[in-house]
Coordinates of C-alpha atoms in Angstrom, one line a residue:
Chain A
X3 CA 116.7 111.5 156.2
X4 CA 116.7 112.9 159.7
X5 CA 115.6 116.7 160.9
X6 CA 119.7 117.6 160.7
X7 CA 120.4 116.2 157.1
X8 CA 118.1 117.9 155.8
X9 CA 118.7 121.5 157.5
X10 CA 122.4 120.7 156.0
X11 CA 120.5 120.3 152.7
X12 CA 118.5 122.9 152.9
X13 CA 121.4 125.2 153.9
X14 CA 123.1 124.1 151.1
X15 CA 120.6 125.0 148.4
X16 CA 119.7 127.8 149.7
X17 CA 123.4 129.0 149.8
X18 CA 123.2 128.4 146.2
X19 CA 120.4 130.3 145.4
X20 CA 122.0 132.8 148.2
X21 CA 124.9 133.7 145.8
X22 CA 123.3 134.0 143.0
X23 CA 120.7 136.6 144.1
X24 CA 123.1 138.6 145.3
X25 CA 124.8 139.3 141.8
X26 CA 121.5 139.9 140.1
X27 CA 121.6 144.1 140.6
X28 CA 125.2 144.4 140.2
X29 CA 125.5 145.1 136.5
X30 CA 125.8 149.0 137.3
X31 CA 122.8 149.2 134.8
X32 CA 120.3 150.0 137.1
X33 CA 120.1 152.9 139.2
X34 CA 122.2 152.5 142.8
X35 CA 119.5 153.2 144.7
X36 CA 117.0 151.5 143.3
X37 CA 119.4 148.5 143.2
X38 CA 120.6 149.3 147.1
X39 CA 116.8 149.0 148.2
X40 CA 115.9 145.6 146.2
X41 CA 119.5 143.9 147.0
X42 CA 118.1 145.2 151.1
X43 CA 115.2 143.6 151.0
X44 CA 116.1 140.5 148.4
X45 CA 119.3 139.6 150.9
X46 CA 117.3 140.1 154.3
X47 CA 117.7 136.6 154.7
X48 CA 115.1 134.2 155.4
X49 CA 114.8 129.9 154.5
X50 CA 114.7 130.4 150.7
X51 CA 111.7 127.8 151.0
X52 CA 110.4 128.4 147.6
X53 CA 113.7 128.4 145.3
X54 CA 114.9 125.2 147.5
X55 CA 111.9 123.2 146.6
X56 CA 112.2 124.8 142.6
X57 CA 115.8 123.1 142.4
X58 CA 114.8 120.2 144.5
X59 CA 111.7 119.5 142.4
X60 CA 113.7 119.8 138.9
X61 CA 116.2 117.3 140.4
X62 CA 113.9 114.9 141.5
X63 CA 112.6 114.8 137.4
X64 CA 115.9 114.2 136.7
X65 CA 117.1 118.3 135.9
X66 CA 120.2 120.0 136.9
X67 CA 119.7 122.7 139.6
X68 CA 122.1 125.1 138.2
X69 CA 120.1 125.1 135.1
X70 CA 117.1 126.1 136.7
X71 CA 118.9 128.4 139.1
X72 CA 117.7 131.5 137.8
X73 CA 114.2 130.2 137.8
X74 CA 114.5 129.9 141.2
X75 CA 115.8 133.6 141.8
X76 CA 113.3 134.6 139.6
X77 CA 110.3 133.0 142.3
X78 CA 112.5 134.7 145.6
X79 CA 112.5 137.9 143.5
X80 CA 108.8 137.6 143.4
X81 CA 108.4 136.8 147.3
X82 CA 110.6 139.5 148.3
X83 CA 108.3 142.3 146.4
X84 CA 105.2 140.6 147.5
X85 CA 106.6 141.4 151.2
X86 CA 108.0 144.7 150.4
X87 CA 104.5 145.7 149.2
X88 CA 102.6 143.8 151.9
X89 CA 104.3 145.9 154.5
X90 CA 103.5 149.5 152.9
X91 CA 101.8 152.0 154.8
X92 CA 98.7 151.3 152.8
X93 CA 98.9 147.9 153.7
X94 CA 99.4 145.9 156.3
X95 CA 101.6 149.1 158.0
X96 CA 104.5 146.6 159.1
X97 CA 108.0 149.1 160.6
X98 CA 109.7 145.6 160.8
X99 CA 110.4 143.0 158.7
X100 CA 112.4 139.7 160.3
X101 CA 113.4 142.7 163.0
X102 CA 114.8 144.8 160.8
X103 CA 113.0 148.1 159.3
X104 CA 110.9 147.1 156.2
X105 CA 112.3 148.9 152.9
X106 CA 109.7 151.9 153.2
X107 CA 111.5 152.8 156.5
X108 CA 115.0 152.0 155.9
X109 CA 114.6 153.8 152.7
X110 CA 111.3 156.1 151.6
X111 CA 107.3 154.5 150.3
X112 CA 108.4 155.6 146.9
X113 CA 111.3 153.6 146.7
X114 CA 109.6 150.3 148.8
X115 CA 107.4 151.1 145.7
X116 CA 109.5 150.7 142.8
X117 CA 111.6 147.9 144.8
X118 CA 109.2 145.8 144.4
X119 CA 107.8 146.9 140.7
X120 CA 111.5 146.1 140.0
X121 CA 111.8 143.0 141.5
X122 CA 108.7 141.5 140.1
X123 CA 109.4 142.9 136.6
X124 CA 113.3 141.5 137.0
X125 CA 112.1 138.0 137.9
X126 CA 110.7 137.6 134.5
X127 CA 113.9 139.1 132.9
X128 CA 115.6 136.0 134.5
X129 CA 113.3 133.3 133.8
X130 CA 113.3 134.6 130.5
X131 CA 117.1 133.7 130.2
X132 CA 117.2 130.4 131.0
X133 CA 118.9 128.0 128.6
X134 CA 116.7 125.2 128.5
X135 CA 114.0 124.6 125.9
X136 CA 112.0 127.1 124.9
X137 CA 108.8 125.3 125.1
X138 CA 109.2 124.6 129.1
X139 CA 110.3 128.2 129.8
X140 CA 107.6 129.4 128.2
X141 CA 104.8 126.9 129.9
X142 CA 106.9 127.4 133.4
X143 CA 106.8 131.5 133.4
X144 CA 103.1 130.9 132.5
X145 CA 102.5 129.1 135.5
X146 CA 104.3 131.3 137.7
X147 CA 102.8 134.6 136.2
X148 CA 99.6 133.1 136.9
X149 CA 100.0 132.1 140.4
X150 CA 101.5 135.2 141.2
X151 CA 98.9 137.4 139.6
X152 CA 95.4 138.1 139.7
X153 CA 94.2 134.4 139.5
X154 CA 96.7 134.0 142.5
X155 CA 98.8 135.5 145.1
X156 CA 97.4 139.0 144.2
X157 CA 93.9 138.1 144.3
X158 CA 94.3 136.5 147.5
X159 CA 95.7 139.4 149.0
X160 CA 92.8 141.7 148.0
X161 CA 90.4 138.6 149.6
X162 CA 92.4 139.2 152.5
X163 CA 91.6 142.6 152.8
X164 CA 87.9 141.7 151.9
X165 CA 88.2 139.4 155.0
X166 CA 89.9 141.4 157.5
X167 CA 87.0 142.4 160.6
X168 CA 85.0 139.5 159.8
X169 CA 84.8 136.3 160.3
X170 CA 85.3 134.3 157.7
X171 CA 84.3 130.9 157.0
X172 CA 86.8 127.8 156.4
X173 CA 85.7 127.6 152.8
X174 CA 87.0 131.6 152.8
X175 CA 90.1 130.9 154.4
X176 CA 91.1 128.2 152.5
X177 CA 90.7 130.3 149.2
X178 CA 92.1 132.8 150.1
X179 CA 95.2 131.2 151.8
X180 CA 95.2 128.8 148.3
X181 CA 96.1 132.0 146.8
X182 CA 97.9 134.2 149.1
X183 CA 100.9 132.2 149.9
X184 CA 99.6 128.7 148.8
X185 CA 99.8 129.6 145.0
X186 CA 103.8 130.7 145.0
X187 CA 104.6 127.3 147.0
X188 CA 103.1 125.3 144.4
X189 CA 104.0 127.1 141.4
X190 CA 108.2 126.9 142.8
X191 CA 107.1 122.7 142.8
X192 CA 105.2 122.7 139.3
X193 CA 107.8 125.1 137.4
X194 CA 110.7 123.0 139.1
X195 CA 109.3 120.1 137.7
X196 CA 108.6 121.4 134.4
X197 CA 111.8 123.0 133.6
X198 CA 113.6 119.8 134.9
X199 CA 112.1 117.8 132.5
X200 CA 108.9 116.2 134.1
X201 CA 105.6 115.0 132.3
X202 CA 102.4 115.8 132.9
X203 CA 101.8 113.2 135.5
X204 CA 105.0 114.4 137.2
X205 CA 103.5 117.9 137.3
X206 CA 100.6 116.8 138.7
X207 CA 102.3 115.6 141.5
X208 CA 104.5 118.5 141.7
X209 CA 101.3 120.4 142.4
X210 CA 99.9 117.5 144.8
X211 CA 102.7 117.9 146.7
X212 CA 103.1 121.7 146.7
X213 CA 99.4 122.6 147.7
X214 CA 100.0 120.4 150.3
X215 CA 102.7 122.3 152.0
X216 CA 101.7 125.3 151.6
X217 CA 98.3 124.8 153.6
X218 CA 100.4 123.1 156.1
X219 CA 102.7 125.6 156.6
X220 CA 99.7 128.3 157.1
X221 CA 97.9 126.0 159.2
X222 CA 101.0 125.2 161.3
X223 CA 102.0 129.0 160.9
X224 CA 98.7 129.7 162.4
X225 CA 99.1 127.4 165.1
X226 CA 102.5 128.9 166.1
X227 CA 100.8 132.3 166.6
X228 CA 98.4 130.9 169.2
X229 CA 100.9 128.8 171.4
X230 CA 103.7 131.7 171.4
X231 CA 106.5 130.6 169.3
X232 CA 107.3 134.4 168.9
X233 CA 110.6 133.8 167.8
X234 CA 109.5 131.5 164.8
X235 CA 107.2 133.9 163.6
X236 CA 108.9 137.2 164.5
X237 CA 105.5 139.1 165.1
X238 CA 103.6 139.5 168.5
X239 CA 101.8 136.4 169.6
X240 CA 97.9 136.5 168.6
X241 CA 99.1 139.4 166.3
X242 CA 96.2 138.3 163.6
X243 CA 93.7 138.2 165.9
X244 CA 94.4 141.0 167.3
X245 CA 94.0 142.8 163.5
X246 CA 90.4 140.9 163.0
X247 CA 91.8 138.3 161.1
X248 CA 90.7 134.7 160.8
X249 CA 92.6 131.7 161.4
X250 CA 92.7 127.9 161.4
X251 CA 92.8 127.8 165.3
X252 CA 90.4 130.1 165.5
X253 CA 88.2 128.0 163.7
X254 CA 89.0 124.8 164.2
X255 CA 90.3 125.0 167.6
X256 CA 93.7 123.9 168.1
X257 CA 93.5 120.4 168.2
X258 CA 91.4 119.3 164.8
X259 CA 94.3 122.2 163.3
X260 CA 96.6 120.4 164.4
X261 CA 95.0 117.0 162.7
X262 CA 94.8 119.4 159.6
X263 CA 98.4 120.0 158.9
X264 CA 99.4 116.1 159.8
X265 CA 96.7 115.2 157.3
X266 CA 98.3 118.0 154.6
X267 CA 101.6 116.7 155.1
X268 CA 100.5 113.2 154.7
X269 CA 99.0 113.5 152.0
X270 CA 102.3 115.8 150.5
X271 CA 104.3 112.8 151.5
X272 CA 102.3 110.2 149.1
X273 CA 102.6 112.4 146.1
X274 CA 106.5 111.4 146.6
X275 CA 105.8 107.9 146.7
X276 CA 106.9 107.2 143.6
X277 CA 109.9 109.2 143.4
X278 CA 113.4 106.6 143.7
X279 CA 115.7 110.2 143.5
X280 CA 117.6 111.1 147.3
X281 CA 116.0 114.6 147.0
X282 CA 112.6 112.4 147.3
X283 CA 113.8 112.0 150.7
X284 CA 114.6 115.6 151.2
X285 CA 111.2 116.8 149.9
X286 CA 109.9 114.7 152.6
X287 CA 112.3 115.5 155.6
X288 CA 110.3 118.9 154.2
X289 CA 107.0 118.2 154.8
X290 CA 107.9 116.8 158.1
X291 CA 109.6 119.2 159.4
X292 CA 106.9 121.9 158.8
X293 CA 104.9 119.8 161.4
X294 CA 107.6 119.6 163.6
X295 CA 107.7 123.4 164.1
X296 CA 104.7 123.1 166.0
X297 CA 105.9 120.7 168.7
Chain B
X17 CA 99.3 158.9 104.1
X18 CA 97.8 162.3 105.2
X19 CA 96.7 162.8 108.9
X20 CA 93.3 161.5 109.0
X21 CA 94.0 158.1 107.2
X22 CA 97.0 157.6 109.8
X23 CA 94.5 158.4 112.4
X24 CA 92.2 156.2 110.9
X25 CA 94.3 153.3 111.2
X26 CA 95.9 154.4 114.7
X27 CA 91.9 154.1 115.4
X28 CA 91.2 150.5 113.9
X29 CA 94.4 148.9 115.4
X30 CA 93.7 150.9 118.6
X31 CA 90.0 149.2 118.9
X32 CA 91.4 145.7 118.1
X33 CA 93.9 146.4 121.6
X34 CA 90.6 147.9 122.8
X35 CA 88.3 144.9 122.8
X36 CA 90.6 142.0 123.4
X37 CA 91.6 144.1 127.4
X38 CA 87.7 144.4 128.3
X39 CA 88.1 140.3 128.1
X40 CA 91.6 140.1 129.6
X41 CA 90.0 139.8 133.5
X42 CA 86.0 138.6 132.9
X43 CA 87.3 135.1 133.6
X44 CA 85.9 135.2 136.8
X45 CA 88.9 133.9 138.7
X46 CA 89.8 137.4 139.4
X47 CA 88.2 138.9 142.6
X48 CA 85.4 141.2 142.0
X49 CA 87.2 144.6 143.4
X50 CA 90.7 143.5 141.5
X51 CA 89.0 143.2 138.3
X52 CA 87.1 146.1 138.9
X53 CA 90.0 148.4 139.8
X54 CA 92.3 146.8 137.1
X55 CA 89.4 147.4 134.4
X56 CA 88.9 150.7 135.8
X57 CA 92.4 152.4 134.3
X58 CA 93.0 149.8 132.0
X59 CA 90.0 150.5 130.3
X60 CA 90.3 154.4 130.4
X61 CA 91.0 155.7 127.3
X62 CA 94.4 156.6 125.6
X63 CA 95.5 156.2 122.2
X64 CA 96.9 152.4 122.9
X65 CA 100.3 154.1 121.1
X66 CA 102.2 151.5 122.6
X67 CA 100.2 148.3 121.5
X68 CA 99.3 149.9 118.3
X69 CA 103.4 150.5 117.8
X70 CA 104.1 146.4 118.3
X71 CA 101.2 145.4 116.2
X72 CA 102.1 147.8 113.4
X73 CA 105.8 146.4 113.1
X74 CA 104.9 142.8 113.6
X75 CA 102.7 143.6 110.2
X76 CA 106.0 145.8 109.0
X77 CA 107.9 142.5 108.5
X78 CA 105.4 140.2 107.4
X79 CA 103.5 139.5 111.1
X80 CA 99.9 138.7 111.3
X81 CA 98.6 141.4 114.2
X82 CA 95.8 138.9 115.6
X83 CA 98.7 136.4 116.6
X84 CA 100.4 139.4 118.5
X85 CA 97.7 140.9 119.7
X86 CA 98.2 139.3 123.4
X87 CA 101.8 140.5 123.5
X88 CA 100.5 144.0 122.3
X89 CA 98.0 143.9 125.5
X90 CA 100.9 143.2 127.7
X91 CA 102.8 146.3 127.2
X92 CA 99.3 148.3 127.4
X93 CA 98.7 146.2 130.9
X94 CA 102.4 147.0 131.5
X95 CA 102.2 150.8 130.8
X96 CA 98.7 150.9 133.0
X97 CA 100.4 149.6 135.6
X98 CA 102.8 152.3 135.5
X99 CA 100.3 155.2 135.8
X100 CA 98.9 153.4 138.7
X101 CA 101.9 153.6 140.5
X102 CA 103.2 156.8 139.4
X103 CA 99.4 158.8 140.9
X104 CA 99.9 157.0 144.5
X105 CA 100.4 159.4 147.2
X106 CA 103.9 158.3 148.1
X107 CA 104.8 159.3 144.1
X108 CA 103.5 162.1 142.3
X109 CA 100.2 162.0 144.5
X110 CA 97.2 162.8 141.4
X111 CA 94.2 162.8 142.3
X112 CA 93.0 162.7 138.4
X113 CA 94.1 161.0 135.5
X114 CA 92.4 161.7 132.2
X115 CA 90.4 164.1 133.9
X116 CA 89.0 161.2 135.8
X117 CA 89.7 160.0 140.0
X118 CA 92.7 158.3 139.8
X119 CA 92.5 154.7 140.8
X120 CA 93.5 154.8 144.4
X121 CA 90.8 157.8 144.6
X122 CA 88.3 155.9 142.8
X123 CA 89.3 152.7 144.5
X124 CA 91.5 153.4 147.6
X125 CA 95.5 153.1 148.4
X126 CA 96.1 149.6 149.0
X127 CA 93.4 148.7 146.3
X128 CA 95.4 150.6 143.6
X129 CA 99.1 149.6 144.8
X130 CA 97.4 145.5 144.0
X131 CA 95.8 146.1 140.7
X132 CA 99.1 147.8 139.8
X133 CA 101.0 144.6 140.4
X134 CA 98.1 142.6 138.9
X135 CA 98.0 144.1 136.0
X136 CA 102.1 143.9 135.9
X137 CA 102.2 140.5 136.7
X138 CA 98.8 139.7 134.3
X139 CA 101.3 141.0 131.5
X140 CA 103.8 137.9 131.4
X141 CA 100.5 135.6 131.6
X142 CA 99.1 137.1 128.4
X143 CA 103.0 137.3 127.0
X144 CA 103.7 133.7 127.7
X145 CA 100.3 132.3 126.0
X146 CA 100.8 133.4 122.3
X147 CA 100.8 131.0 119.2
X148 CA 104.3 131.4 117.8
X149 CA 107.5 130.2 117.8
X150 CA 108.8 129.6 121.5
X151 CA 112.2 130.6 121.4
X152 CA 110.9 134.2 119.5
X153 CA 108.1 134.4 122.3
X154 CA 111.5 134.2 124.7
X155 CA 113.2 136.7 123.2
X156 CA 110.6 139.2 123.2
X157 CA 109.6 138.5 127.3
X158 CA 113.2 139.1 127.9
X159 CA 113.2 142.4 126.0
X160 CA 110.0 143.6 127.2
X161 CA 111.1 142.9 131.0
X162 CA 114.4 144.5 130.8
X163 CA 112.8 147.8 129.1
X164 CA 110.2 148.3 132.0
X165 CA 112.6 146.5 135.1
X166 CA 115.1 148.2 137.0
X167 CA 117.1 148.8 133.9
X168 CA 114.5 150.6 131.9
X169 CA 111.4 152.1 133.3
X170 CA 111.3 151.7 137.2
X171 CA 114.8 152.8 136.9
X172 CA 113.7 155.6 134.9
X173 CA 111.7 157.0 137.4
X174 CA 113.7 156.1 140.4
X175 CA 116.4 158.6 138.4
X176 CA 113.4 161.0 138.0
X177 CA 112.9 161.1 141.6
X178 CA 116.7 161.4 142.4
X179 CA 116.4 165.1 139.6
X180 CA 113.4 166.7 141.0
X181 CA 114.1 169.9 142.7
X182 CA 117.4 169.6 141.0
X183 CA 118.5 171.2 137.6
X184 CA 119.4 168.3 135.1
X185 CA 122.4 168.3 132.8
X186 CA 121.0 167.9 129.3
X187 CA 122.5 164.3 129.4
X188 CA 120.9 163.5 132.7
X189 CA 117.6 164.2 131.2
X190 CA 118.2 162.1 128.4
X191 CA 119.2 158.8 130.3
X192 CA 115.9 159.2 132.7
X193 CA 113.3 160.0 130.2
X194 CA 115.3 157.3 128.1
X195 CA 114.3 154.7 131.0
X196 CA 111.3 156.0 132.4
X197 CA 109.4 156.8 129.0
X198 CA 111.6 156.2 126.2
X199 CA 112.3 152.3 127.0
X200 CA 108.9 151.1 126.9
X201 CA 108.2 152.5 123.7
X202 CA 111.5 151.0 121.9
X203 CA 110.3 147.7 123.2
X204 CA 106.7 147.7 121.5
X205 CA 108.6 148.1 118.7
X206 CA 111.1 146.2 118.4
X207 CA 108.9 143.0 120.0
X208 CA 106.2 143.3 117.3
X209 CA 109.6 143.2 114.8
X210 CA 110.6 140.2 116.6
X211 CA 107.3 138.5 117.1
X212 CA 106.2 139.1 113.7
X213 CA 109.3 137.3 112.2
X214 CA 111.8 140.2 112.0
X215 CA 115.1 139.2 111.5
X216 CA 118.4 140.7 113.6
X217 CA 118.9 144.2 111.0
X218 CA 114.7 144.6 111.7
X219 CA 115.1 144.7 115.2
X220 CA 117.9 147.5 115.1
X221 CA 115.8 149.4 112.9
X222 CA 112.8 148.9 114.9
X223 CA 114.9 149.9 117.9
X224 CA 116.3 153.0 116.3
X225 CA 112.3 154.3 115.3
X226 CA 110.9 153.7 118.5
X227 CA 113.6 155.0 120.7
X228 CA 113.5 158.2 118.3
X229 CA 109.9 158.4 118.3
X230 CA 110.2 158.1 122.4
X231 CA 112.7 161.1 122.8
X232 CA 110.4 162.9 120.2
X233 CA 107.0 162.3 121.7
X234 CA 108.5 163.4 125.4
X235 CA 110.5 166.5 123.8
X236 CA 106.9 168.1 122.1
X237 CA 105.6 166.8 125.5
X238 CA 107.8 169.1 127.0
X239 CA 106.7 172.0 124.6
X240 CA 103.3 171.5 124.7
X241 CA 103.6 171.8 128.4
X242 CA 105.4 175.4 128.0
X243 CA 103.0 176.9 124.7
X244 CA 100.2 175.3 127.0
X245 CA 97.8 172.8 125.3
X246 CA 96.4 171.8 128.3
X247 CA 93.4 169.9 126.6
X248 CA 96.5 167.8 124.8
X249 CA 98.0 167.6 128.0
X250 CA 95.0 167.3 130.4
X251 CA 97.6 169.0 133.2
X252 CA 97.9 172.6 134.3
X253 CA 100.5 175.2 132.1
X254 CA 103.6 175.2 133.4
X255 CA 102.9 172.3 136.0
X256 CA 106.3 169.9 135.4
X257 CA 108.6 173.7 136.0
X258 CA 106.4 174.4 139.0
X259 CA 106.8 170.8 140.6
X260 CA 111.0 171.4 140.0
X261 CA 111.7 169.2 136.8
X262 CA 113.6 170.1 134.2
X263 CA 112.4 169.7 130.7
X264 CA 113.8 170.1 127.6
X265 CA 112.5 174.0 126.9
X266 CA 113.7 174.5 130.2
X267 CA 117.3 173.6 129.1
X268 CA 117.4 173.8 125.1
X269 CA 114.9 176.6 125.0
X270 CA 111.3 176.1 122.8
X271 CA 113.5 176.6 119.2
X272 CA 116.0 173.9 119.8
X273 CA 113.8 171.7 121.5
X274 CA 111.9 171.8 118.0
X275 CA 114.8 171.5 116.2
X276 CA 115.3 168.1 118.4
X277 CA 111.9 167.0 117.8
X278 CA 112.7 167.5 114.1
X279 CA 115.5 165.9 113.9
X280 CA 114.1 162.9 116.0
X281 CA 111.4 162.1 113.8
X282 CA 113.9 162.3 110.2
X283 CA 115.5 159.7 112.9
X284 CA 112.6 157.8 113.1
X285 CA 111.6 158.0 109.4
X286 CA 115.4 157.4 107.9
X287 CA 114.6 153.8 109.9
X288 CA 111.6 152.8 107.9
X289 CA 113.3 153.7 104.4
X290 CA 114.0 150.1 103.6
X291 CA 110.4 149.0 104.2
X292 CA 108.1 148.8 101.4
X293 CA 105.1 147.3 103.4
X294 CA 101.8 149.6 103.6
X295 CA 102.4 149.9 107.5
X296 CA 105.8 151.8 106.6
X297 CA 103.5 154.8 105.6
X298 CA 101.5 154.0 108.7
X299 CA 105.0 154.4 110.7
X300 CA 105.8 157.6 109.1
X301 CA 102.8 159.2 109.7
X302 CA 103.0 158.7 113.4
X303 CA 106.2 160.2 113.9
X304 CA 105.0 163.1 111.5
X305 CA 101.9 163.3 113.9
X306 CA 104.0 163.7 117.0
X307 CA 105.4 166.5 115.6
X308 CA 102.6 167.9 114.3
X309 CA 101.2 168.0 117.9
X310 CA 103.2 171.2 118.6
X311 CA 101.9 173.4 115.7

């Protein structure tokens, strides 16, 4: 599958998961401006990486995307309060957000607040509605709870913090990454795969493949910050630097980075191997096009 | 049951919540300061009311409390969480709670804003791990997320935000404390009824106690805050009038608003008149207790 196919495949999933995020809030059971300041911030836009490679992942085991839709949601609903938080005053102190102002400016910190309280509490209101069996529900919004929690993307924020002004070492970085974005990549892989039916050897895969990309998109993330793809990222170039924070470049110069993400990508790519299903192909036109953002 | 045996009781279930939460984060795959700040308020006192509520009606209709025990810890991690949020600067700003620093004082902004989401998110972890039937387990995530979502409690307090300053209609001030306090105590109930094996009657019943009970405990709330307990209350006399909130004295004067609180609690106790289980006296002598807080 060429670079093209799969945009027109990605586009297509993520159109999916596109209209079906946007009727979540529109129940008229939940206050309008709460639901005005989620639905701002949840329909900003942006890939829909993470509920694309859910759906992908529980077709590749042989499940039906729409049946695992809400799942999906469910994981975006979680992203989008993880950003809404991450750019709080008290935070990271971002005005803009994908060039727009972040919730906490369009709308007020107490409502950026509860936004994102309500979107992480809603995303286990719709995993918990799926109609598939119980058992797999259950093991999948344990997986995601715990990646997205203390064990995971929380904790790795807070080791973010804990790293900010110094200089951390790769071991460091890599944990902390693992867990600050790395732990939602793989978990969208894993629950895909478990709510579409896979086994345990099938999940371990899932996970292979998911790690994987997620280090490669931080390392190839990191890499676009120092060549100037300002665009692509939407921030200033050397913005992390600038605010005392580590990166693969940094320390592994640009060149053995660059060696990093092939060799995360590769190795994403032979946890497919296996796999005989077309979205096999379109997990890795994926992986390869990550890399290809840095060229 | 007279007053002390129900507050025995309260005390034995309360110290079964108790111990299990001082384990919840000693995993060690919890950062040091997340863990810390999250076992800071978590472990801070309280009655566990909530908790105590979903083990006591999982044991109503025939439940064993040490196989709902983790679900009970969920809604105390849930209602934690809430307090967290609710003392940040951008909300109601408190520097104490419980006569203690409040956690972002103790800890500091961004610190507090994290362990609130940790211990949120932490909650479908525990929630998704019990021992019981699957599709039960389902049911009662889906209940507990929709009472403290956008629909229920973060609702709740975004319609809070949207009255103060403002003088409430009687019905607007039920609807918001409804959500904002009211919702997560219906839910402890009727979860324990539906994890303990209650069938669809029990769960209306459990339902219709708790979300008396809730109006109750927030009306004598209210009154306490007016005849000026302020040990019960551990805030100033008069505070919730003086920060522009409407209460119930405020609108039904201190007689009615007893007479509500009165009538609430019959409410409460007309539910448990079908239960012959010792925890139905146990039931009963909470709502009496309530009542009994403003004489």
């Amino acid at each position: 599958m060429n670079s093209r196919e799969m945009k027109v495949e990605l586009g297509a999933l993520g159109a999916l998961v596109e209209s079906r995020l946007a009727t979540i809030f529109s129940d008229g059971l939940t206050p309008e401006r709460l639901a005005a300041s989620m639905d701002y911030s949840l329909m900003a836009g942006g890939k829909r990486l993470r509920p694309v490679l859910c759906l992908a992942w529980a077709e590749l085991v042989g499940g039906r995307a729409d049946k695992v839709l809400d799942f999906a949601c469910a994981i975006e609903c979680i992203h989008t309060y993880s950003l809404i938080h991450d750019d709080l005053p008290a935070m990271d102190d971002d005005d803009l957000r994908r060039g727009k102002p972040s919730n906490h400016k369009q709308f007020d910190e107490a409502t950026a607040i509860l936004a994102g309280d309500g979107l992480l509490t809603e995303a286990f209101t719709l995993a918990s509605s799926l109609e598939l069996q119980p058992d797999r529900i259950l093991k999948a919004i344990f997986h995601l709870s715990t990646a997205a929690g203390p064990r995971g993307m929380v904790g790795g924020q807070v080791l973010d913090m804990g790293l900010t002004g110094k200089s951390a070492s790769l071991p460091q970085l890599r944990e902390m990454h693992a867990k600050k974005t790395g732990a939602l990549i793989e978990t969208s892989c894993v629950t895909g795969c478990i709510l579409g039916g896979g086994g345990d050897s099938d999940q371990a895969l899932a996970s292979e493949y998911g790690r994987a990309i997620g280090l490669a998109f931080q390392v190839t993330d990191d890499i676009l910050d120092v060549i100037g793809d300002e665009a692509a990222l939407g921030k200033p170039v050397g913005s992390d630097e600038a605010q005392g924070k580590s990166t693969y470049p940094a320390l592994l110069g640009i060149d053995q980075s660059r060696v990093l993400a092939r060799q995360s990508v590769d190795q994403a790519l032979a946890a497919l191997s296996g796999f005989s299903h077309p979205r096999a192909d379109f997990l890795r036109a994926v992986g390869l096009y990550i890399l290809d953002r840095t060229h």
